[in-house]
């Protein structure tokens, strides 16, 4: 990969600049929502903020109560699992395309003004 390195003309202040520059963030663009570690919990958290998904979860929980059980327990879980899986795959693909675009933008060759 190509990387962009900008070194200012600081002369004997270069060591001091390196110490201070570690305190600041870099200028890489990051528009992704997820990482590999937080994808599943964060995606489920976002999906259960939708009222429809909470309704289906309520039906699944209600169906596990023996007095109220209307269908087989596994059958009531299928619509919820299906919807959650489809939305998770869609969100994952969208986030991956954002990641690729960020990587492309961060590796662009740029011109730096120099006196």
C-alpha positions as MATLAB code, in Angstrom:
seq = 'XXXXXXXXXXXXXXXXXXXXXXXXXXXXXXXXXXXXXXXXXXXXXXXXXXXXXXXXXXXXXXXXXXXXXXXXXXXXXXXXXXXXXXXXXXXXXXXXXXXXXXXXXXXXXXXXXXX';
ca = [
       0.000    0.000    0.000;
       0.804    3.565   -0.590;
       1.040    5.818    2.431;
       1.193    9.556    2.739;
       3.935   10.879    4.989;
       4.279   14.607    5.633;
       7.412   15.756    7.469;
       7.576   19.455    8.261;
      10.840   21.374    8.150;
      11.348   21.720   11.889;
      15.105   21.292   12.116;
      16.187   20.728   15.702;
      12.540   20.743   16.964;
      11.815   17.416   15.240;
      12.061   15.305   18.432;
       9.769   17.670   20.287;
       7.304   17.574   17.390;
       7.230   13.761   17.476;
       6.452   13.763   21.214;
       3.648   16.304   20.830;
       2.160   14.761   17.667;
       1.444   11.488   19.508;
      -1.140   13.342   21.603;
      -3.306   14.184   18.583;
      -5.460   12.026   16.335;
      -4.421   11.310   12.768;
      -6.430   12.611    9.844;
      -7.694    9.281    8.526;
     -11.331    9.135    7.518;
     -13.459    6.483    9.222;
     -17.163    6.327    8.392;
     -17.778    2.711    9.396;
     -20.083    1.926   12.303;
     -18.798   -1.491   13.247;
     -15.622   -3.434   13.908;
     -15.314   -7.214   13.876;
     -15.547   -7.292   17.669;
     -18.585   -5.077   18.129;
     -20.642   -5.972   15.037;
     -23.036   -8.473   16.591;
     -23.830   -6.708   19.889;
     -24.047   -3.245   18.350;
     -26.157   -4.434   15.412;
     -28.588   -6.253   17.706;
     -28.777   -3.171   19.945;
     -29.668   -1.000   16.937;
     -32.182   -3.504   15.584;
     -34.069   -3.806   18.862;
     -34.636   -0.060   18.850;
     -37.209   -0.754   16.138;
     -40.701   -1.284   17.490;
     -41.506   -4.112   15.064;
     -38.533   -6.175   16.235;
     -39.495   -5.596   19.869;
     -43.025   -6.768   19.061;
     -41.759  -10.009   17.518;
     -39.411  -10.522   20.477;
     -42.373  -10.036   22.825;
     -44.319  -12.699   20.901;
     -41.389  -15.119   21.112;
     -41.026  -14.576   24.867;
     -44.778  -14.837   25.376;
     -44.880  -18.113   23.467;
     -42.339  -19.647   25.874;
     -44.867  -19.268   28.705;
     -46.688  -22.640   28.904;
     -50.124  -21.121   29.632;
     -50.054  -18.794   26.619;
     -48.232  -21.034   24.145;
     -50.098  -20.806   20.837;
     -47.583  -22.308   18.398;
     -44.487  -24.388   18.618;
     -41.746  -22.359   20.279;
     -39.339  -22.694   17.367;
     -41.873  -21.538   14.760;
     -42.473  -18.195   16.467;
     -38.717  -17.553   16.515;
     -38.304  -18.001   12.743;
     -39.708  -14.617   11.592;
     -37.629  -12.720   14.153;
     -34.428  -14.632   13.375;
     -35.037  -14.233    9.638;
     -35.556  -10.476    9.842;
     -32.589   -9.982   12.190;
     -30.327  -12.052    9.922;
     -31.334  -10.269    6.716;
     -30.877   -6.826    8.266;
     -27.525   -7.838    9.822;
     -26.223   -9.075    6.457;
     -27.392   -5.863    4.764;
     -25.769   -3.679    7.452;
     -22.563   -5.705    7.286;
     -22.311   -5.354    3.498;
     -23.007   -1.613    3.662;
     -20.382   -1.164    6.374;
     -17.837   -3.188    4.399;
     -18.385   -0.992    1.331;
     -17.879    2.088    3.546;
     -14.652    0.508    4.842;
     -13.366   -0.055    1.292;
     -14.231    3.531    0.318;
     -12.484    4.897    3.429;
      -9.403    2.836    2.630;
      -9.388    4.139   -0.935;
      -9.727    7.765    0.202;
      -7.082    7.430    2.923;
      -4.558    6.036    0.432;
      -4.956    8.800   -2.161;
      -1.826   10.588   -3.279;
      -1.966   14.213   -2.218;
       0.030   17.298   -2.970;
       1.637   19.106   -0.065;
       2.486   22.769   -0.209;
       6.149   23.430    0.404;
       7.901   26.762    0.422;
];
